[in-house]
Short mmCIF file of C-alpha atoms in Angstrom, two decimals:
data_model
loop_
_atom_site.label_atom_id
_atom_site.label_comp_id
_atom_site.label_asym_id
_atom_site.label_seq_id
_atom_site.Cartn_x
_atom_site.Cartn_y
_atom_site.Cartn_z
CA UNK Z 1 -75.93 -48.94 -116.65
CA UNK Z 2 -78.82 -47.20 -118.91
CA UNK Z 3 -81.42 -49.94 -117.07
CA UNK Z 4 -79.70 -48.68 -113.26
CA UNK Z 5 -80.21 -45.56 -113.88
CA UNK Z 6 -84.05 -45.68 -115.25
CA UNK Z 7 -84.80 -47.82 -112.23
CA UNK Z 8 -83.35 -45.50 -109.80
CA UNK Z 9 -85.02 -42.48 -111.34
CA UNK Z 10 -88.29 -44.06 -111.21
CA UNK Z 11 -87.80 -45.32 -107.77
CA UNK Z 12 -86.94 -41.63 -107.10
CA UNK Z 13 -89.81 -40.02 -108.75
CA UNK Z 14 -92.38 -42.48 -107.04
CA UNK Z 15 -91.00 -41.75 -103.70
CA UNK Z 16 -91.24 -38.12 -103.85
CA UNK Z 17 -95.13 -38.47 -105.24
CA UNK Z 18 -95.54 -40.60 -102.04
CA UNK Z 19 -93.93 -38.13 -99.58
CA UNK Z 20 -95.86 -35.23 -101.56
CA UNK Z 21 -99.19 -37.30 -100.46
CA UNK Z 22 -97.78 -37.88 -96.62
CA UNK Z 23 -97.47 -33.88 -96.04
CA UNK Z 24 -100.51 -33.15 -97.84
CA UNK Z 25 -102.63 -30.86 -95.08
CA UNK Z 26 -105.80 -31.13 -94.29
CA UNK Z 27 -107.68 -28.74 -97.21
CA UNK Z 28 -111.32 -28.20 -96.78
CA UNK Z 29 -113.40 -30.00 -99.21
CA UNK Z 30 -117.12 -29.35 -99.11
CA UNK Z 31 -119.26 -27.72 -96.46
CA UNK Z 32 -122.45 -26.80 -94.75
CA UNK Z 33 -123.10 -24.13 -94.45
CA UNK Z 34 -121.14 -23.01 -97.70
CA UNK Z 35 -119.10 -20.46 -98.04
CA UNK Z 36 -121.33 -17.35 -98.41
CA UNK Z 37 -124.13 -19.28 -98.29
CA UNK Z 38 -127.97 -18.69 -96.84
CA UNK Z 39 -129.17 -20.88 -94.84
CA UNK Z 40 -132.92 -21.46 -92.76
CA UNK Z 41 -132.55 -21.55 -89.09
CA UNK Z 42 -132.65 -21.65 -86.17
CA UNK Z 43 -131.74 -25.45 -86.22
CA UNK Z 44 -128.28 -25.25 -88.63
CA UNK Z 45 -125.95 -28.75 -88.33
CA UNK Z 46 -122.38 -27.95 -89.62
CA UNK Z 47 -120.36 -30.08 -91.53
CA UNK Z 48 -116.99 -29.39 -92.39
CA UNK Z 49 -115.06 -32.40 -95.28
CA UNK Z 50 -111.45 -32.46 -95.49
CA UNK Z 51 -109.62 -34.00 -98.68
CA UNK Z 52 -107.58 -35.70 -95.00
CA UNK Z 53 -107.67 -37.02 -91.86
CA UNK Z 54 -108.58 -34.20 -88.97
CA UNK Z 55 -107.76 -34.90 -85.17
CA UNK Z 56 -111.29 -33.76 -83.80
CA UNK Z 57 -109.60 -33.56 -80.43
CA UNK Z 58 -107.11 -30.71 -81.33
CA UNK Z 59 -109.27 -29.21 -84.07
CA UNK Z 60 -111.35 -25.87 -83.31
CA UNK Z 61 -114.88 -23.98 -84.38
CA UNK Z 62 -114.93 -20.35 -83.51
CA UNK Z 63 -118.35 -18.70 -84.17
CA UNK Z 64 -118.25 -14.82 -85.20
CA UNK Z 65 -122.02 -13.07 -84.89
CA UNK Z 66 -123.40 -10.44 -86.20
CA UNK Z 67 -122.03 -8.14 -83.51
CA UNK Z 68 -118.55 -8.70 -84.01
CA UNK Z 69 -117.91 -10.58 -80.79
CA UNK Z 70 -116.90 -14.37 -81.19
CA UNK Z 71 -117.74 -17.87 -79.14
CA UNK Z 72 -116.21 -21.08 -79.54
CA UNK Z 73 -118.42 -24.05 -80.84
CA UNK Z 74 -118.59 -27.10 -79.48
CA UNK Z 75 -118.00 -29.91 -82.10
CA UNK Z 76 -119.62 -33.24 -81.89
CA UNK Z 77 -118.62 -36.59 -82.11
CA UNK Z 78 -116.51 -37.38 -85.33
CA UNK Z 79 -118.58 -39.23 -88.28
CA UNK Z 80 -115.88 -39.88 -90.43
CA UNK Z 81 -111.87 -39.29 -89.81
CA UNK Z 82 -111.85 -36.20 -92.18
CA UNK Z 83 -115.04 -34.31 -90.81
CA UNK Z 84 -115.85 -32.03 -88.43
CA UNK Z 85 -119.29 -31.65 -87.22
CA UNK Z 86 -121.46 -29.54 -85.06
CA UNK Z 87 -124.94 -27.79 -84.01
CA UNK Z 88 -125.84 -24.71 -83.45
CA UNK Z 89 -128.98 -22.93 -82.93
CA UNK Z 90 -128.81 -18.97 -84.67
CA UNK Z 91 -131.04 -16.25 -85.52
CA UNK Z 92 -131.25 -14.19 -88.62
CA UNK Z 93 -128.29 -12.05 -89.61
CA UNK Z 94 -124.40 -13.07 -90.95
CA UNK Z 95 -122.04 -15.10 -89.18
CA UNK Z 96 -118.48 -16.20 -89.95
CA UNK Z 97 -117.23 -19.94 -88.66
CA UNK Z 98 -113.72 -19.78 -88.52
CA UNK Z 99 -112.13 -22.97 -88.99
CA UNK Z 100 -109.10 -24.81 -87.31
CA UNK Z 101 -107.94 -28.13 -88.19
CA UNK Z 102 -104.92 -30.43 -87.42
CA UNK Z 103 -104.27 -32.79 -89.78
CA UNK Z 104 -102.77 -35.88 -89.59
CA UNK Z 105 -99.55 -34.76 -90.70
CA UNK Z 106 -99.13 -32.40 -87.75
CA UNK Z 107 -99.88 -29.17 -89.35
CA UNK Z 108 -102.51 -26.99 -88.80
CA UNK Z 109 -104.67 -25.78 -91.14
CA UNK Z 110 -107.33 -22.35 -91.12
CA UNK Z 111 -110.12 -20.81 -93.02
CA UNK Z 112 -113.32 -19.04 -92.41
CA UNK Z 113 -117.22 -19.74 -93.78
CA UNK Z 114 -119.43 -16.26 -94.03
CA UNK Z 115 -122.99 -17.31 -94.22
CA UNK Z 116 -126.37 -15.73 -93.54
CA UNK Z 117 -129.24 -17.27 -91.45
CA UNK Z 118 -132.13 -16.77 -92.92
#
């Protein structure tokens, strides 16, 4: 009965670790530019790691400038399943890239990137 038990517990405990990693969403890992980072343009190539997959085709870039107003960015082809990766061509001041990801569980995950061009 003791032996039952112990196996069902650890059968238990390993499933929930497994269902943890299933749901995970996609966090952002690493990237470039960094988070309040300086960076030489006008040539900048972004590159956004996730610690998951990312669907590229439902995932979003939104540029802020230095003006307040905001455009969309286009992203380019997907290197790897957990990156997201664009160019864009900016003059001197501080931008925000906002951040939009769906990750292969479904759920969408946000964040932002203030950086200066230098």
């Amino acid at each position: 009965m003791k032996k039952a038990f112990s196996s069902a517990a650890i059968v238990v405990l390993l499933l929930t670790g497994f269902c943890r990693i299933a749901l995970a969403h996609a966090v952002l890992m690493t990237s470039n530019p960094a988070v309040h980072g300086k960076v030489h343009g006008p040539s900048i190539d972004v590159d956004l790691k996730f610690n998951s997959r990312v669907d590229g085709a439902h995932s979003q870039l939104t540029l802020v400038m230095p003006d307040g107003k905001t455009q969309p960015v286009s992203l380019s082809a997907q290197h790897g399943a957990n990156e997201l990766t664009s160019h864009l061509n900016l003059q001197h001041g501080s931008y925000t890239l906002r951040w939009q990801a769906l990750s292969s569980d479904g759920h969408i995950s946000r964040g932002e990137i203030p950086f200066s061009v230098e």
